[in-house]
Each structure stands twice: as structure tokens, then as C-alpha cells.
Short mmCIF file of C-alpha atoms in Angstrom, two decimals:
data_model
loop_
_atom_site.label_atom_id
_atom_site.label_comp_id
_atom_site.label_asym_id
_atom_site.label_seq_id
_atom_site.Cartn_x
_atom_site.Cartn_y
_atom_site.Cartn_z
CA UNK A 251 3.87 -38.44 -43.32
CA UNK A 252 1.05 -40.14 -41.93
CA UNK A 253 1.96 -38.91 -37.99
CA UNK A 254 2.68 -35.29 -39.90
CA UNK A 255 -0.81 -35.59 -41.33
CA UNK A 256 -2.59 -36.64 -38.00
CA UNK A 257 -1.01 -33.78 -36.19
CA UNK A 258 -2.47 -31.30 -39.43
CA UNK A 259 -5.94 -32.13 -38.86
CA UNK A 260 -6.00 -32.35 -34.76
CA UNK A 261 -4.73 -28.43 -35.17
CA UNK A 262 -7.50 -27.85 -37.80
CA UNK A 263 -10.30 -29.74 -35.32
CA UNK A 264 -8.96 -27.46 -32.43
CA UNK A 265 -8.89 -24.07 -34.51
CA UNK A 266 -12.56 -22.40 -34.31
CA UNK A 267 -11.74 -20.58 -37.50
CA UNK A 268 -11.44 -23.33 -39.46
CA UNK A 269 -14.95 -24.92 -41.04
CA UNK A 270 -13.61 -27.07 -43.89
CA UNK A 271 -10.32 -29.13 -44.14
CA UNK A 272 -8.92 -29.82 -47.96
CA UNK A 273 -6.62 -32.33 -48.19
CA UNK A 274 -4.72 -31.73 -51.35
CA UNK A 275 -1.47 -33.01 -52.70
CA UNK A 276 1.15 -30.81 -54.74
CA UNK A 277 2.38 -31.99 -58.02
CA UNK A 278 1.28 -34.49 -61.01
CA UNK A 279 -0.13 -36.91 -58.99
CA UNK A 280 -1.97 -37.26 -55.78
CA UNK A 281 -0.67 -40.52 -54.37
CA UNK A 282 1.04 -43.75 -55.64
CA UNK A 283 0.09 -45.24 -52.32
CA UNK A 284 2.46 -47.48 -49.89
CA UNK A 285 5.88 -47.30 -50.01
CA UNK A 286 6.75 -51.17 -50.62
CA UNK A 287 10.89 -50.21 -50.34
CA UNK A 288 10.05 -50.05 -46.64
CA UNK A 289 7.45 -52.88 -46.93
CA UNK A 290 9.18 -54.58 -44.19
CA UNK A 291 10.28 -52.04 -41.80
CA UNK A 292 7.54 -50.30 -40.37
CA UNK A 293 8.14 -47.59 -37.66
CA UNK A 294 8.91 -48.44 -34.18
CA UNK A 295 6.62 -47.36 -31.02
CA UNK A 296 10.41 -45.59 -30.73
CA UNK A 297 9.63 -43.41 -33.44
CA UNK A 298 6.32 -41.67 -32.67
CA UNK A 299 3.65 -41.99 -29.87
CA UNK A 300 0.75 -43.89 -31.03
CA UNK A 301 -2.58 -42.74 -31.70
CA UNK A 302 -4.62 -45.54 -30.81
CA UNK A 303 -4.17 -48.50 -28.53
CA UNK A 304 -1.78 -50.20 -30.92
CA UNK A 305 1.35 -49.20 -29.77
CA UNK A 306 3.47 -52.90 -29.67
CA UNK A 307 4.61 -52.80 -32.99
CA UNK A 308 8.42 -54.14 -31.41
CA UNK A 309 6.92 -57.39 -30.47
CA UNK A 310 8.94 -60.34 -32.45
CA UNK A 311 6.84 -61.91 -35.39
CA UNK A 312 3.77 -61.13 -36.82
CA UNK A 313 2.61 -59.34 -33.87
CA UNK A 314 4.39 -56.74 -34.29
CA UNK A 315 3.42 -56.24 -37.99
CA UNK A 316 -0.07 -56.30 -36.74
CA UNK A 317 0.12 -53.61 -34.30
CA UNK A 318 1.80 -51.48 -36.74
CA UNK A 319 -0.16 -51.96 -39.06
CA UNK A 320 -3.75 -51.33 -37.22
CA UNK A 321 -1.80 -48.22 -35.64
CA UNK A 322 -0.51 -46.70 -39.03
CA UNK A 323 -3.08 -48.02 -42.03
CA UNK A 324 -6.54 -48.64 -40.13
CA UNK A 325 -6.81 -46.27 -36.76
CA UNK A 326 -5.63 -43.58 -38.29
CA UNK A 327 -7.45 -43.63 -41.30
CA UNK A 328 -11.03 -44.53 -39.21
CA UNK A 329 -10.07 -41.68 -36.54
CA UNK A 330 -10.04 -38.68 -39.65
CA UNK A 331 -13.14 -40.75 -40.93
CA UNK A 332 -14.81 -39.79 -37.73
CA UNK A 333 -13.06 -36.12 -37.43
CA UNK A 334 -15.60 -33.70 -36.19
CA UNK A 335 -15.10 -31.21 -38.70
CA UNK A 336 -15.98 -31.66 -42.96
CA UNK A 337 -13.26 -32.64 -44.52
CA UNK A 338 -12.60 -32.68 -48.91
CA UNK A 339 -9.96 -34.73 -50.57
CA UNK A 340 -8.78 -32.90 -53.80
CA UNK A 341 -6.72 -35.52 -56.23
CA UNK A 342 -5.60 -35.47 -59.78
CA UNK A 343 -3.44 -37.98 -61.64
CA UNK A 344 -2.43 -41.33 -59.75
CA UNK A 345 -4.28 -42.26 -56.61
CA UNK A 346 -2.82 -45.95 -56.00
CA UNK A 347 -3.81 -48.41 -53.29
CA UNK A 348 -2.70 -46.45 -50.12
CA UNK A 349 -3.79 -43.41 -52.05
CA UNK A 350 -7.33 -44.54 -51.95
CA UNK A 351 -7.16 -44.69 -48.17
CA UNK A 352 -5.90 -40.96 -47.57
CA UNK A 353 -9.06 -39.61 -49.92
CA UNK A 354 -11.79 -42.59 -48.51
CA UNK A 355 -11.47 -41.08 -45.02
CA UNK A 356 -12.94 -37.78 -46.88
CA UNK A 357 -16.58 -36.75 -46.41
CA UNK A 358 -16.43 -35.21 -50.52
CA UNK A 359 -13.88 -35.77 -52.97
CA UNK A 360 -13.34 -33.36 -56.32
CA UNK A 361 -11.64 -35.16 -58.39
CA UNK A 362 -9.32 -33.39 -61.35
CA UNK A 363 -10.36 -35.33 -64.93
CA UNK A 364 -6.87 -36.93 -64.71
CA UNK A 365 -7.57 -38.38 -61.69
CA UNK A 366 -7.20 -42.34 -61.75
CA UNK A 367 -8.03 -44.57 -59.18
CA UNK A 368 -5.68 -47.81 -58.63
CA UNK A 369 -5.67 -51.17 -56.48
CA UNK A 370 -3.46 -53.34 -56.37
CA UNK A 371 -3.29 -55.61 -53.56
CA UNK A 372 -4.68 -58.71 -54.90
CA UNK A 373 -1.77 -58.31 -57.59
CA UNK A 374 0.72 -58.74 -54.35
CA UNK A 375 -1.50 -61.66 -52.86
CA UNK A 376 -3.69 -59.31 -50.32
CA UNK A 377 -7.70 -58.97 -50.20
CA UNK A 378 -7.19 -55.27 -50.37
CA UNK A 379 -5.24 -52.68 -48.77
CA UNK A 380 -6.11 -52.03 -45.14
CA UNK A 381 -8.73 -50.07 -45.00
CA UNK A 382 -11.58 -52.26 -46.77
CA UNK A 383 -14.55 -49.53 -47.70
CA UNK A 384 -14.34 -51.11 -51.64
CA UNK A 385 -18.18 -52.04 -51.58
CA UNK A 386 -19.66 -49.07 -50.11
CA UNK A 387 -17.36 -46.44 -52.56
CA UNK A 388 -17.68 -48.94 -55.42
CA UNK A 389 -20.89 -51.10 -55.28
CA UNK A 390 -20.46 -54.51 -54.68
CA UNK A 391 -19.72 -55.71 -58.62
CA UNK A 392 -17.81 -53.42 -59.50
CA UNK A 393 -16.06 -53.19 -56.25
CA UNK A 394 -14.86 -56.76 -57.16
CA UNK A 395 -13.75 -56.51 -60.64
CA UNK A 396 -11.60 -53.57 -59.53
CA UNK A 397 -10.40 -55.74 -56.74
CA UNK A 398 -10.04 -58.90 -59.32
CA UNK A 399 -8.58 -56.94 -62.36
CA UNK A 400 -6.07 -54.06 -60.79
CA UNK A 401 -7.57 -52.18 -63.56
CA UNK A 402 -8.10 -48.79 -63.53
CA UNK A 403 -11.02 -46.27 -62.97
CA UNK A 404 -11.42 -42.98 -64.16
CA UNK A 405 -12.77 -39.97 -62.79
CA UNK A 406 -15.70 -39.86 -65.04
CA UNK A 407 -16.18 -43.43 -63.79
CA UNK A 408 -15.69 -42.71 -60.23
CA UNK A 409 -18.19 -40.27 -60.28
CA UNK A 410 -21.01 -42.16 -62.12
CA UNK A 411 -20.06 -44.76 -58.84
CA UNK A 412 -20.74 -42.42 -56.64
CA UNK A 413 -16.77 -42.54 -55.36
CA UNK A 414 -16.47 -38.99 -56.35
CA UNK A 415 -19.06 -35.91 -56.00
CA UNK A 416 -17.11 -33.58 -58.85
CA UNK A 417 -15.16 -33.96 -61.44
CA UNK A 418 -13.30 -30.37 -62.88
CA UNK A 419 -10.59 -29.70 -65.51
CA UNK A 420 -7.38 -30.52 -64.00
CA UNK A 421 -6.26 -26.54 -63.92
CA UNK A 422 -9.96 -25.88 -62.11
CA UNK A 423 -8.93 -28.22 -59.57
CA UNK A 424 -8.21 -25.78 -56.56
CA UNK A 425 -10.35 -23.03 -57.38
CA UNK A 426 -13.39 -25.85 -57.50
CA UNK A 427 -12.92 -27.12 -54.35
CA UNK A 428 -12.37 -24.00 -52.62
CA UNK A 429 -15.96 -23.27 -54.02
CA UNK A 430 -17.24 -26.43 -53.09
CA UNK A 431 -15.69 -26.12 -49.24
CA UNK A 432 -17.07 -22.29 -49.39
CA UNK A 433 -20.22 -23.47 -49.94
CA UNK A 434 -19.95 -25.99 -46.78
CA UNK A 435 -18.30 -23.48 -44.10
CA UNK A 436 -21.40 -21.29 -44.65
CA UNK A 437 -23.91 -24.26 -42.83
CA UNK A 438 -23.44 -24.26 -38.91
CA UNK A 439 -20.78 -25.83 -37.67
CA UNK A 440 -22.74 -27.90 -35.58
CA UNK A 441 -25.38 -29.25 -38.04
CA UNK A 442 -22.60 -30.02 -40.14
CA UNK A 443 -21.16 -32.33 -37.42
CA UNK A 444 -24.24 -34.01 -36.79
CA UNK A 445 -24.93 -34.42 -40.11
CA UNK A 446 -21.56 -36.26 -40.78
CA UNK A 447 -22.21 -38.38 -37.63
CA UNK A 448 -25.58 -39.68 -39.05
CA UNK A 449 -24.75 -40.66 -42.48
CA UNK A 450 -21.51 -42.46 -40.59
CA UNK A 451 -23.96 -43.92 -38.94
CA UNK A 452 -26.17 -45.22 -41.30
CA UNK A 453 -22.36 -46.84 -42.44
CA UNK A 454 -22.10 -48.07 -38.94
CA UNK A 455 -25.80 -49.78 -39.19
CA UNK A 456 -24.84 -51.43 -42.81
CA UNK A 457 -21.96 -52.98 -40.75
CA UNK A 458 -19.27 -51.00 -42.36
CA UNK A 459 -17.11 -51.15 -39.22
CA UNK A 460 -17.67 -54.59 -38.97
CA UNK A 461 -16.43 -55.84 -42.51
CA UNK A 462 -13.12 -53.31 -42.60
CA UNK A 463 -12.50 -55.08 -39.13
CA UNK A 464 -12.78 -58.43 -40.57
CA UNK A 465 -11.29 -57.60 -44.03
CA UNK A 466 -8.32 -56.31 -42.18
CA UNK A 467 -7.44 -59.64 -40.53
CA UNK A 468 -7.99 -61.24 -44.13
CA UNK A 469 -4.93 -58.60 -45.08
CA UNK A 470 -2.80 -60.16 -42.09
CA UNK A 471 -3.37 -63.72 -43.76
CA UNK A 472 -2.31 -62.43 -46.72
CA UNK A 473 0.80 -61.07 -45.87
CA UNK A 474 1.49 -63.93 -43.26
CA UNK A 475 1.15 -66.31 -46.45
CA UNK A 476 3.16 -64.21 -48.48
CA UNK A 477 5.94 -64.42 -45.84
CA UNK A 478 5.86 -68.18 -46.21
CA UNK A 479 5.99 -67.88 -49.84
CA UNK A 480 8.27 -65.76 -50.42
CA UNK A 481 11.19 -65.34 -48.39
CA UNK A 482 9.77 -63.47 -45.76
CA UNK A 483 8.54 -60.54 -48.09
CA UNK A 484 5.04 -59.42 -46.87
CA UNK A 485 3.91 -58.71 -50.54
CA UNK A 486 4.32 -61.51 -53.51
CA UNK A 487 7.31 -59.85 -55.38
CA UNK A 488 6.30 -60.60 -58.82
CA UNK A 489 3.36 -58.94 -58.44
CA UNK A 490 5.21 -56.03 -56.90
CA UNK A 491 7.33 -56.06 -60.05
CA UNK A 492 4.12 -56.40 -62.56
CA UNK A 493 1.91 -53.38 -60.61
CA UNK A 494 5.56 -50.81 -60.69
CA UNK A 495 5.69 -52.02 -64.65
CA UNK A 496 1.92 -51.28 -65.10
CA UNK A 497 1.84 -47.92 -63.08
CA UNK A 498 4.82 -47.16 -65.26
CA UNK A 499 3.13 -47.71 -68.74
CA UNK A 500 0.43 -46.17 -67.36
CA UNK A 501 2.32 -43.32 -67.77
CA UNK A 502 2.56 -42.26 -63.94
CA UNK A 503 3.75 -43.38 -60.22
CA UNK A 504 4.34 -46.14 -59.32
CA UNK A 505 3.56 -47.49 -55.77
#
């Protein structure tokens, strides 16, 4: 899905028609993240032809996991970060741990007031999922309880953060952000770019860059220690087990 994406918004940067790219998921809930059945089986550079410079994910041992992982759940997310083009993610119900790195990426999020916003990585013995924006979309406190807790945040939440620009009535969803990315593809296409490249920027400066690099090899710890651990699982299972029970409850996906 992630390749499938990737190709999606090259042919959006390379159509001149297109001014705004929605990213929108069909059905209850927008995403319930990583799919930990294949936890330990990530693709091959067999499979599809890498993106970045990470393309050695068949080298024996952790290696191997690393490349893959850089490839598949930190260049790609960074490269649509830096796409030239606007971009809005448009999410309602679950947005779990992967989930948050599909919408981060986005310049504007409109959120549906179902939306909920989920982490769980700590819960399976990881600093956070891959891509570690938590303190810039969050705020450094609260970017740690959710972080420390696994508990949830709401829209309404989200957008008193600052995580989320809008937040609509679930069955205004569409028609909202299709205003909102209206509104956008009427400024010149230019100025928009350049305008997106100097608020990344400013990121840049803050050393955003910086601590997702860092962060990231944290996350390789983390799953290196969970291998010892546990049996050569790259998550801690009983955690695994207690965030599927919670999402569950929760009444909705579960990662």
C-alpha cells in the first residue's frame, strides 16, 4: 500500500492540473496503523524498487530490518513531507500508530469529530513509531503523556494542539475538505511551494530532521531488545495483545 501510495502522489506532483492532493481513506476508520501479523516479514528489495538509498533490506540480521525499515516507515514518509505540491489528510474514526505517520506527512489535516488519534509503541517496548514528529504536532508535555499513557486524543483535542486545523461533523467530512483544498488551489502554485518549503524549514532550523533521525535509531534499539526478549518478535507481545484488546473496547481497529 505504501509503494501504491508513493506511485499516487509522484502522478499527482507530475500532473499540472492538479493543485491540491487529499489523502482520504474509505470506510469507518482512517487507519489502525502497522500491520504487526507481518511484523517480521517486511518486503524484500525483490518485491519493489526502492525509493531511497535503502534498498538492502535481504542482508541477514538486523541490517536488514534496518534498511527496510528506513526505506518503508521513514523515507517515504519524509519524501511526501517534502512533496512539492499541498497536500490534506482527511481522517475520521481510528488513526493508530502507523496511522499517525500517513496524516503527519500532511501540510493540513480536517479531521471528522470521530476522529481519534492512537500510539502505541511504548506499549510494545518502542520510543515511538518511526517517524518521531510527537513534539512538534503535540507540544513537548503532552507529546509525552501520549507517548507514556497510549491514551487517546480526540479531535477536539487535537485541534486545541494544533495537530489538526478543522474539525467537521463526520458526514461534512468530504465536502469540508474539498472546501478547504478549493480554497488552497486558488493561491499560485508556486507561492504555495515556497511557502511549504519555508515553514519546513523553520522545522529543519528547530532540528526536526535531526531528532526523527536520532529517534529512529532509538526505535531500532527497541526492537533489537525486544528480539532478545522475546523470542525474536520485534514488538513485546503482551503489549501487542493489551493495545488489540484496548483498540477493541475502544470500540474500533485494532492495529
Amino acid at each position: 500500500m505504501l509503494y501504491e501510495l508513493n506511485d499516487a502522489f509522484d502522478e499527482a506532483m507530475a500532473d499540472d492540473e492538479v493543485r491540491v492532493v487529499i489523502l482520504a481513506a474509505d470506510g469507518l476508520h482512517f487507519s489502525s496503523g502497522h500491520d504487526l501479523e507481518l511484523a517480521d516479514s517486511l518486503v524484500s528489495d525483490d518485491d519493489f524498487v526502492a525509493v531511497s538509498a535503502w534498498s538492502q533490506s535481504r542482508r541477514l540480521g538486523l541490517g536488514g530490518w534496518y534498511a527496510a525499515e528506513q526505506e518503508l516507515f521513514l523515507q517515504l514518509c519524509w519524501r511526501w513531507r517534502n512533496l512539492p505540491k499541498p497536500t490534506i489528510a482527511q481522517v475520521q474514526g481510528k488513526v493508530i500508530g502507523g496511522g499517525l505517520m500517513l496524516m503527519w506527512p500532511c501540510d493540513l489535516i480536517v479531521a471528522g469529530r470521530s476522529a481519534t488519534f492512537i500510539e502505541s509503541a511504548v506499549a510494545m517496548g518502542c520510543n515511538g513509531g518511526e517517524l518521531f514528529v510527537h513534539p512538534w504536532e503535540l507540544g513537548h508535555r503532552k507529546a509525552k503523556e501520549f507517548l507514556f499513557t497510549g491514551d487517546p486524543i480526540t479531535a477536539a483535542q487535537a485541534q486545541a494542539l494544533g495537530m489538526v486545523n478543522r474539525v467537521v461533523e463526520d458526514d461534512e467530512l468530504e465536502a469540508a475538505t474539498l472546501r478547504l483544498a478549493s480554497r488552497v488551489a486558488l493561491q499560485p502554485p508556486l507561492a504555495i511551494t515556497l511557502a511549504k518549503q519555508s515553514v519546513n524549514h523553520a522545522l529543519d532550523a528547530q532540528g526536526q530532521w535531526a531528532t526523527v533521525e536520532y529517534a529512529f535509531a532509538l526505535h531500532q534499539l527497541g526492537h533489537a531488545d525486544n528480539r532478545l526478549r522475546h523470542g525474536g518478535s520485534v514488538v513485546d507481545p503482551a503489549g501487542a495483545r493489551r493495545v488489540r484488546e484496548e483498540n477493541r473496547a475502544r470500540g474500533g481497529a485494532s492495529t
